[in-house]
Amino acid sequence: MVIQLEANLEKLRASAPLVHNITNFVVMNFTANALLAVGASPVMAHAAEEVEDMVTIAGALVVNIGTLSPQWVDGMKLAMKKAAESGTPIILDPVGAGATPYRNRVLAELLETAPPTIIRGNGSEILALAGASIQTKGVDSTADSTGSIGAAHALSERFGSVVSVSGAVDVIVQGNRTGWVSNGVPLMTKVTGMGCSATAIAGAFAAICADPFEAAVSAAATMGVCGELAYRNAKLPGSFQIAFLDTLADISPAHLAELSKIRLE
Amino acid sequence: MVIQLEANLEKLRASAPLVHNITNFVVMNFTANALLAVGASPVMAHAAEEVEDMVTIAGALVVNIGTLSPQWVDGMKLAMKKAAESGTPIILDPVGAGATPYRNRVLAELLETAPPTIIRGNGSEILALAGASIQTKGVDSTADSTGSIGAAHALSERFGSVVSVSGAVDVIVQGNRTGWVSNGVPLMTKVTGMGCSATAIAGAFAAICADPFEAAVSAAATMGVCGELAYRNAKLPGSFQIAFLDTLADISPAHLAELSKIRLE
Amino acid sequence: MVIQLEANLEKLRASAPLVHNITNFVVMNFTANALLAVGASPVMAHAAEEVEDMVTIAGALVVNIGTLSPQWVDGMKLAMKKAAESGTPIILDPVGAGATPYRNRVLAELLETAPPTIIRGNGSEILALAGASIQTKGVDSTADSTGSIGAAHALSERFGSVVSVSGAVDVIVQGNRTGWVSNGVPLMTKVTGMGCSATAIAGAFAAICADPFEAAVSAAATMGVCGELAYRNAKLPGSFQIAFLDTLADISPAHLAELSKIRLE
């Protein structure tokens, strides 16, 4: 198994896949800019009246429950059902899983509506989503990614999803495959929407990769390497978020492949 | 016919018109910052319970359907009706027109509710809005601005609106008047909300210009020149969006008039 | 009475309190980034289905009516009631008070639901909230902070709240205590969400300070000093907002205490 990181980024930029996001209010702008920077074409649409039509023309559907409410959940379900019917990859970000019973209930409903192609969350969220009992503190992680590998495997088995757990080391699992991506910098946790952008970029890669495991690893490596490069020029969160967008747009596929630290098993 | 670009920017800054925006979630922050930077005073309010009161104290109403849903459309209609009654300029941004039947239906309803003073969109959106058959890819344009001039004229005739089509060259039409603005840089399409900000800034100019055609041309030139100046210092999308806001605030009216490339017919 | 500015910032950073925000669409991203930068942990959640559970795990509740609508107001009321029951500080930002009857009506309902621990607004908003008759121009202030001290005292008396009025000089009142914070720069009014961030940061301090008056003064001083420091490196609004976030993250408690200009009475 080899991750064609270089080829994947080139393909992403050449095909500029339309990524349909039903995401939260906090990160919409940053997510759209991150998708544009990496070379994808973002669209945000949540109304039940149009999500089925929108997802039909998209290469991937990203569902993020960060600021959920019942009407938005209706839109998410319709879009996920439609995406599943047409084989469009679904990427789920269970933001704040475990923080409230409502989030857990909605997540259970979403998982029942259609199995996600990729689930991406932090350790706390993946543990909560897997039903493990852990107190999530708001939307920030209190568990590291490696400690939640068991939960990730359980989720992957139950739903057939690739599960990508972000942390100091990102861990990506599916079936008997595991990938470790040791890129990134701690400052990424001090910019809101970094995790959500990782999810959206996983959607962009899933739109152009036949193998969602490869898409998830490629996305994690792209995020991490760009974080490291951005950190060379910006050590504080305001300028870091700007440098990160610049780097997403600027990085060459070869440079990305060279700096990525991926281990596969 | 002469566009008093210099005087218009001075007047905008001196009067700081209140621009009432009912716009999409993705661009609200950037739009508000762009309006503040250029010298206007932005307010965002969408609830049916208050839009009529808010638009009454505003100098222009900007309606942008980027992330529409039925409740927001209710607010848009009430605000547009009230604005039309009081002669407050209405600027419509048909984001993603043609992408879904719901968007098209809502746009038809909005156009029926009150004729916009100015319609600003990209080529695909203007073509879709005019009923031409074109597949819009999400919210990014697949048609150039010049190819949609016929559609712009048709819309202008039907609704009496100024129609401003953004592209490598912006084309602004109304009746037998046409303006071409050859400013701007391609990087502007890689920052989300640039088009939406162009619409909002058209609102700011419409609030202080008696002639909406002149307002639309002034807005297009201001956006384009600021884009060019920002690009001198920032070649990547993250830093470019910041440099763009800086330039909007910093540009002198004389500098703007000097660099603008406007052709009128 | 002494404000332990240095110790408060250290405590904030050490405990990273979870601040639950029900705030407006325009400023969500900037507010979340400001809270992260200063050392707090932000969460945004507005649905009636989960706000009570979310506020239960939070150290403070921030309610901001910038882009209100009935469903959001439902969530605000439930969260405020729950916060009041558990003694969690409630910080209210009456954005655009006086601009529309709907805002005034909702504000009256919120004040009746639970008395805010801290109310933070600009002069126009505080005057409007206190029932003084003033025409608010959208969401920007037309009254200075000192001119609204009477209104602030009236509000403080009626609801037992600390009232923090932002302006060239911030004035914070409660009972017979008054604080003046003479920090900040005018450019702060040209970046959207600065006031809203001041409110959110007051929430972060309130989560770790036993005395809400001290929390409000600490927040005003932190905002103002960081504004001054950011302005040293950035004189235009785009880069200023980024420099401001950087400064929030970078400022040392000692530096903050040294530069703050606080007068207490």
PDB file of N, CA and C in Angstrom, chain B residues 118-177:
ATOM      1  N   ILE B 118     -29.973  47.101  -8.472  1.00  0.00           N
ATOM      2  CA  ILE B 118     -28.768  46.528  -9.081  1.00  0.00           C
ATOM      3  C   ILE B 118     -28.780  45.020  -8.856  1.00  0.00           C
ATOM      4  N   ILE B 119     -28.460  44.270  -9.897  1.00  0.00           N
ATOM      5  CA  ILE B 119     -28.215  42.829  -9.778  1.00  0.00           C
ATOM      6  C   ILE B 119     -26.735  42.619 -10.065  1.00  0.00           C
ATOM      7  N   ARG B 120     -26.026  41.958  -9.140  1.00  0.00           N
ATOM      8  CA  ARG B 120     -24.605  41.689  -9.388  1.00  0.00           C
ATOM      9  C   ARG B 120     -24.313  40.213  -9.237  1.00  0.00           C
ATOM     10  N   GLY B 121     -23.780  39.604 -10.255  1.00  0.00           N
ATOM     11  CA  GLY B 121     -23.447  38.194 -10.186  1.00  0.00           C
ATOM     12  C   GLY B 121     -22.331  37.873 -11.151  1.00  0.00           C
ATOM     13  N   ASN B 122     -21.888  36.606 -11.141  1.00  0.00           N
ATOM     14  CA  ASN B 122     -20.911  36.216 -12.152  1.00  0.00           C
ATOM     15  C   ASN B 122     -21.661  35.799 -13.427  1.00  0.00           C
ATOM     16  N   GLY B 123     -20.909  35.476 -14.469  1.00  0.00           N
ATOM     17  CA  GLY B 123     -21.537  35.178 -15.750  1.00  0.00           C
ATOM     18  C   GLY B 123     -22.546  34.049 -15.691  1.00  0.00           C
ATOM     19  N   SER B 124     -22.181  32.964 -15.011  1.00  0.00           N
ATOM     20  CA  SER B 124     -23.090  31.812 -14.901  1.00  0.00           C
ATOM     21  C   SER B 124     -24.397  32.217 -14.225  1.00  0.00           C
ATOM     22  N   GLU B 125     -24.271  32.977 -13.158  1.00  0.00           N
ATOM     23  CA  GLU B 125     -25.454  33.353 -12.387  1.00  0.00           C
ATOM     24  C   GLU B 125     -26.373  34.271 -13.194  1.00  0.00           C
ATOM     25  N   ILE B 126     -25.780  35.202 -13.904  1.00  0.00           N
ATOM     26  CA  ILE B 126     -26.598  36.129 -14.699  1.00  0.00           C
ATOM     27  C   ILE B 126     -27.306  35.376 -15.831  1.00  0.00           C
ATOM     28  N   LEU B 127     -26.584  34.456 -16.452  1.00  0.00           N
ATOM     29  CA  LEU B 127     -27.204  33.620 -17.490  1.00  0.00           C
ATOM     30  C   LEU B 127     -28.351  32.805 -16.900  1.00  0.00           C
ATOM     31  N   ALA B 128     -28.106  32.186 -15.764  1.00  0.00           N
ATOM     32  CA  ALA B 128     -29.146  31.360 -15.136  1.00  0.00           C
ATOM     33  C   ALA B 128     -30.334  32.227 -14.736  1.00  0.00           C
ATOM     34  N   LEU B 129     -30.054  33.387 -14.185  1.00  0.00           N
ATOM     35  CA  LEU B 129     -31.121  34.271 -13.735  1.00  0.00           C
ATOM     36  C   LEU B 129     -31.968  34.734 -14.912  1.00  0.00           C
ATOM     37  N   ALA B 130     -31.335  34.912 -16.034  1.00  0.00           N
ATOM     38  CA  ALA B 130     -32.078  35.355 -17.224  1.00  0.00           C
ATOM     39  C   ALA B 130     -32.822  34.204 -17.873  1.00  0.00           C
ATOM     40  N   GLY B 131     -32.717  33.043 -17.305  1.00  0.00           N
ATOM     41  CA  GLY B 131     -33.472  31.918 -17.829  1.00  0.00           C
ATOM     42  C   GLY B 131     -32.737  31.162 -18.906  1.00  0.00           C
ATOM     43  N   ALA B 132     -31.537  31.615 -19.233  1.00  0.00           N
ATOM     44  CA  ALA B 132     -30.750  30.856 -20.193  1.00  0.00           C
ATOM     45  C   ALA B 132     -30.437  29.502 -19.568  1.00  0.00           C
ATOM     46  N   SER B 133     -30.289  28.501 -20.377  1.00  0.00           N
ATOM     47  CA  SER B 133     -30.030  27.171 -19.831  1.00  0.00           C
ATOM     48  C   SER B 133     -28.525  26.953 -19.745  1.00  0.00           C
ATOM     49  N   ILE B 134     -28.059  26.882 -18.538  1.00  0.00           N
ATOM     50  CA  ILE B 134     -26.638  26.634 -18.335  1.00  0.00           C
ATOM     51  C   ILE B 134     -26.492  25.874 -17.046  1.00  0.00           C
ATOM     52  N   GLN B 135     -25.568  24.945 -17.003  1.00  0.00           N
ATOM     53  CA  GLN B 135     -25.335  24.210 -15.768  1.00  0.00           C
ATOM     54  C   GLN B 135     -24.362  24.996 -14.920  1.00  0.00           C
ATOM     55  N   THR B 136     -24.850  25.531 -13.817  1.00  0.00           N
ATOM     56  CA  THR B 136     -23.966  26.235 -12.898  1.00  0.00           C
ATOM     57  C   THR B 136     -23.251  25.205 -12.038  1.00  0.00           C
ATOM     58  N   LYS B 137     -21.937  25.369 -11.893  1.00  0.00           N
ATOM     59  CA  LYS B 137     -21.172  24.463 -11.027  1.00  0.00           C
ATOM     60  C   LYS B 137     -21.051  25.094  -9.647  1.00  0.00           C
ATOM     61  N   GLY B 138     -21.988  24.751  -8.777  1.00  0.00           N
ATOM     62  CA  GLY B 138     -21.941  25.295  -7.426  1.00  0.00           C
ATOM     63  C   GLY B 138     -22.094  26.799  -7.453  1.00  0.00           C
ATOM     64  N   VAL B 139     -21.166  27.496  -6.845  1.00  0.00           N
ATOM     65  CA  VAL B 139     -21.267  28.950  -6.793  1.00  0.00           C
ATOM     66  C   VAL B 139     -20.170  29.637  -7.592  1.00  0.00           C
ATOM     67  N   ASP B 140     -19.300  28.860  -8.247  1.00  0.00           N
ATOM     68  CA  ASP B 140     -18.253  29.473  -9.053  1.00  0.00           C
ATOM     69  C   ASP B 140     -18.704  29.559 -10.505  1.00  0.00           C
ATOM     70  N   SER B 141     -18.195  30.543 -11.209  1.00  0.00           N
ATOM     71  CA  SER B 141     -18.684  30.803 -12.551  1.00  0.00           C
ATOM     72  C   SER B 141     -18.079  29.852 -13.575  1.00  0.00           C
ATOM     73  N   THR B 142     -18.897  29.414 -14.514  1.00  0.00           N
ATOM     74  CA  THR B 142     -18.373  28.644 -15.640  1.00  0.00           C
ATOM     75  C   THR B 142     -18.558  29.415 -16.940  1.00  0.00           C
ATOM     76  N   ALA B 143     -19.054  30.641 -16.839  1.00  0.00           N
ATOM     77  CA  ALA B 143     -19.220  31.469 -18.030  1.00  0.00           C
ATOM     78  C   ALA B 143     -18.485  32.776 -17.800  1.00  0.00           C
ATOM     79  N   ASP B 144     -17.898  33.369 -18.832  1.00  0.00           N
ATOM     80  CA  ASP B 144     -17.237  34.645 -18.597  1.00  0.00           C
ATOM     81  C   ASP B 144     -18.253  35.784 -18.679  1.00  0.00           C
ATOM     82  N   SER B 145     -17.817  36.964 -18.240  1.00  0.00           N
ATOM     83  CA  SER B 145     -18.787  38.062 -18.124  1.00  0.00           C
ATOM     84  C   SER B 145     -19.262  38.541 -19.484  1.00  0.00           C
ATOM     85  N   THR B 146     -18.376  38.552 -20.463  1.00  0.00           N
ATOM     86  CA  THR B 146     -18.784  39.076 -21.768  1.00  0.00           C
ATOM     87  C   THR B 146     -19.783  38.152 -22.457  1.00  0.00           C
ATOM     88  N   GLY B 147     -19.660  36.846 -22.214  1.00  0.00           N
ATOM     89  CA  GLY B 147     -20.588  35.904 -22.836  1.00  0.00           C
ATOM     90  C   GLY B 147     -22.002  36.012 -22.306  1.00  0.00           C
ATOM     91  N   SER B 148     -22.180  36.741 -21.243  1.00  0.00           N
ATOM     92  CA  SER B 148     -23.508  36.839 -20.650  1.00  0.00           C
ATOM     93  C   SER B 148     -24.105  38.240 -20.798  1.00  0.00           C
ATOM     94  N   ILE B 149     -23.536  39.021 -21.701  1.00  0.00           N
ATOM     95  CA  ILE B 149     -24.030  40.401 -21.878  1.00  0.00           C
ATOM     96  C   ILE B 149     -25.472  40.406 -22.363  1.00  0.00           C
ATOM     97  N   GLY B 150     -25.784  39.471 -23.267  1.00  0.00           N
ATOM     98  CA  GLY B 150     -27.162  39.396 -23.750  1.00  0.00           C
ATOM     99  C   GLY B 150     -28.131  39.145 -22.610  1.00  0.00           C
ATOM    100  N   ALA B 151     -27.750  38.207 -21.745  1.00  0.00           N
ATOM    101  CA  ALA B 151     -28.592  37.900 -20.590  1.00  0.00           C
ATOM    102  C   ALA B 151     -28.718  39.109 -19.668  1.00  0.00           C
ATOM    103  N   ALA B 152     -27.620  39.824 -19.504  1.00  0.00           N
ATOM    104  CA  ALA B 152     -27.648  41.014 -18.640  1.00  0.00           C
ATOM    105  C   ALA B 152     -28.605  42.062 -19.202  1.00  0.00           C
ATOM    106  N   HIS B 153     -28.545  42.260 -20.514  1.00  0.00           N
ATOM    107  CA  HIS B 153     -29.457  43.234 -21.130  1.00  0.00           C
ATOM    108  C   HIS B 153     -30.918  42.803 -20.974  1.00  0.00           C
ATOM    109  N   ALA B 154     -31.143  41.508 -21.147  1.00  0.00           N
ATOM    110  CA  ALA B 154     -32.519  41.001 -21.017  1.00  0.00           C
ATOM    111  C   ALA B 154     -33.050  41.239 -19.607  1.00  0.00           C
ATOM    112  N   LEU B 155     -32.195  40.940 -18.602  1.00  0.00           N
ATOM    113  CA  LEU B 155     -32.602  41.170 -17.204  1.00  0.00           C
ATOM    114  C   LEU B 155     -32.836  42.654 -16.945  1.00  0.00           C
ATOM    115  N   SER B 156     -31.953  43.473 -17.451  1.00  0.00           N
ATOM    116  CA  SER B 156     -32.062  44.909 -17.238  1.00  0.00           C
ATOM    117  C   SER B 156     -33.365  45.440 -17.832  1.00  0.00           C
ATOM    118  N   GLU B 157     -33.673  44.937 -18.994  1.00  0.00           N
ATOM    119  CA  GLU B 157     -34.900  45.396 -19.656  1.00  0.00           C
ATOM    120  C   GLU B 157     -36.140  44.950 -18.885  1.00  0.00           C
ATOM    121  N   ARG B 158     -36.119  43.671 -18.462  1.00  0.00           N
ATOM    122  CA  ARG B 158     -37.293  43.126 -17.804  1.00  0.00           C
ATOM    123  C   ARG B 158     -37.569  43.797 -16.460  1.00  0.00           C
ATOM    124  N   PHE B 159     -36.516  44.102 -15.715  1.00  0.00           N
ATOM    125  CA  PHE B 159     -36.716  44.595 -14.347  1.00  0.00           C
ATOM    126  C   PHE B 159     -36.264  46.046 -14.136  1.00  0.00           C
ATOM    127  N   GLY B 160     -35.754  46.658 -15.186  1.00  0.00           N
ATOM    128  CA  GLY B 160     -35.283  48.033 -15.048  1.00  0.00           C
ATOM    129  C   GLY B 160     -34.044  48.149 -14.181  1.00  0.00           C
ATOM    130  N   SER B 161     -33.402  47.008 -13.926  1.00  0.00           N
ATOM    131  CA  SER B 161     -32.248  46.986 -13.027  1.00  0.00           C
ATOM    132  C   SER B 161     -30.958  47.326 -13.771  1.00  0.00           C
ATOM    133  N   VAL B 162     -30.009  47.861 -13.038  1.00  0.00           N
ATOM    134  CA  VAL B 162     -28.630  47.830 -13.489  1.00  0.00           C
ATOM    135  C   VAL B 162     -28.145  46.400 -13.275  1.00  0.00           C
ATOM    136  N   VAL B 163     -27.506  45.803 -14.279  1.00  0.00           N
ATOM    137  CA  VAL B 163     -26.983  44.444 -14.111  1.00  0.00           C
ATOM    138  C   VAL B 163     -25.463  44.497 -14.227  1.00  0.00           C
ATOM    139  N   SER B 164     -24.800  44.030 -13.191  1.00  0.00           N
ATOM    140  CA  SER B 164     -23.340  44.075 -13.119  1.00  0.00           C
ATOM    141  C   SER B 164     -22.815  42.650 -13.127  1.00  0.00           C
ATOM    142  N   VAL B 165     -22.078  42.323 -14.185  1.00  0.00           N
ATOM    143  CA  VAL B 165     -21.573  40.963 -14.353  1.00  0.00           C
ATOM    144  C   VAL B 165     -20.072  40.955 -14.081  1.00  0.00           C
ATOM    145  N   SER B 166     -19.679  40.233 -13.039  1.00  0.00           N
ATOM    146  CA  SER B 166     -18.269  40.196 -12.662  1.00  0.00           C
ATOM    147  C   SER B 166     -17.515  39.167 -13.490  1.00  0.00           C
ATOM    148  N   GLY B 167     -16.275  39.488 -13.772  1.00  0.00           N
ATOM    149  CA  GLY B 167     -15.415  38.561 -14.516  1.00  0.00           C
ATOM    150  C   GLY B 167     -14.068  39.220 -14.711  1.00  0.00           C
ATOM    151  N   ALA B 168     -13.259  38.650 -15.614  1.00  0.00           N
ATOM    152  CA  ALA B 168     -11.956  39.261 -15.891  1.00  0.00           C
ATOM    153  C   ALA B 168     -12.173  40.726 -16.261  1.00  0.00           C
ATOM    154  N   VAL B 169     -13.195  40.969 -17.069  1.00  0.00           N
ATOM    155  CA  VAL B 169     -13.702  42.327 -17.277  1.00  0.00           C
ATOM    156  C   VAL B 169     -15.114  42.370 -16.708  1.00  0.00           C
ATOM    157  N   ASP B 170     -15.378  43.313 -15.834  1.00  0.00           N
ATOM    158  CA  ASP B 170     -16.743  43.478 -15.328  1.00  0.00           C
ATOM    159  C   ASP B 170     -17.550  44.252 -16.361  1.00  0.00           C
ATOM    160  N   VAL B 171     -18.761  43.795 -16.589  1.00  0.00           N
ATOM    161  CA  VAL B 171     -19.628  44.483 -17.543  1.00  0.00           C
ATOM    162  C   VAL B 171     -20.872  44.939 -16.800  1.00  0.00           C
ATOM    163  N   ILE B 172     -21.187  46.233 -16.923  1.00  0.00           N
ATOM    164  CA  ILE B 172     -22.342  46.787 -16.235  1.00  0.00           C
ATOM    165  C   ILE B 172     -23.279  47.355 -17.295  1.00  0.00           C
ATOM    166  N   VAL B 173     -24.528  46.903 -17.282  1.00  0.00           N
ATOM    167  CA  VAL B 173     -25.467  47.366 -18.310  1.00  0.00           C
ATOM    168  C   VAL B 173     -26.745  47.909 -17.675  1.00  0.00           C
ATOM    169  N   GLN B 174     -27.319  48.880 -18.351  1.00  0.00           N
ATOM    170  CA  GLN B 174     -28.662  49.369 -18.021  1.00  0.00           C
ATOM    171  C   GLN B 174     -29.176  50.119 -19.242  1.00  0.00           C
ATOM    172  N   GLY B 175     -30.315  49.687 -19.722  1.00  0.00           N
ATOM    173  CA  GLY B 175     -30.871  50.311 -20.931  1.00  0.00           C
ATOM    174  C   GLY B 175     -29.833  50.307 -22.028  1.00  0.00           C
ATOM    175  N   ASN B 176     -29.577  51.458 -22.629  1.00  0.00           N
ATOM    176  CA  ASN B 176     -28.570  51.501 -23.701  1.00  0.00           C
ATOM    177  C   ASN B 176     -27.184  51.887 -23.196  1.00  0.00           C
ATOM    178  N   ARG B 177     -27.018  51.858 -21.877  1.00  0.00           N
ATOM    179  CA  ARG B 177     -25.699  52.179 -21.320  1.00  0.00           C
ATOM    180  C   ARG B 177     -24.940  50.902 -20.981  1.00  0.00           C
TER     181      ARG B 177
END
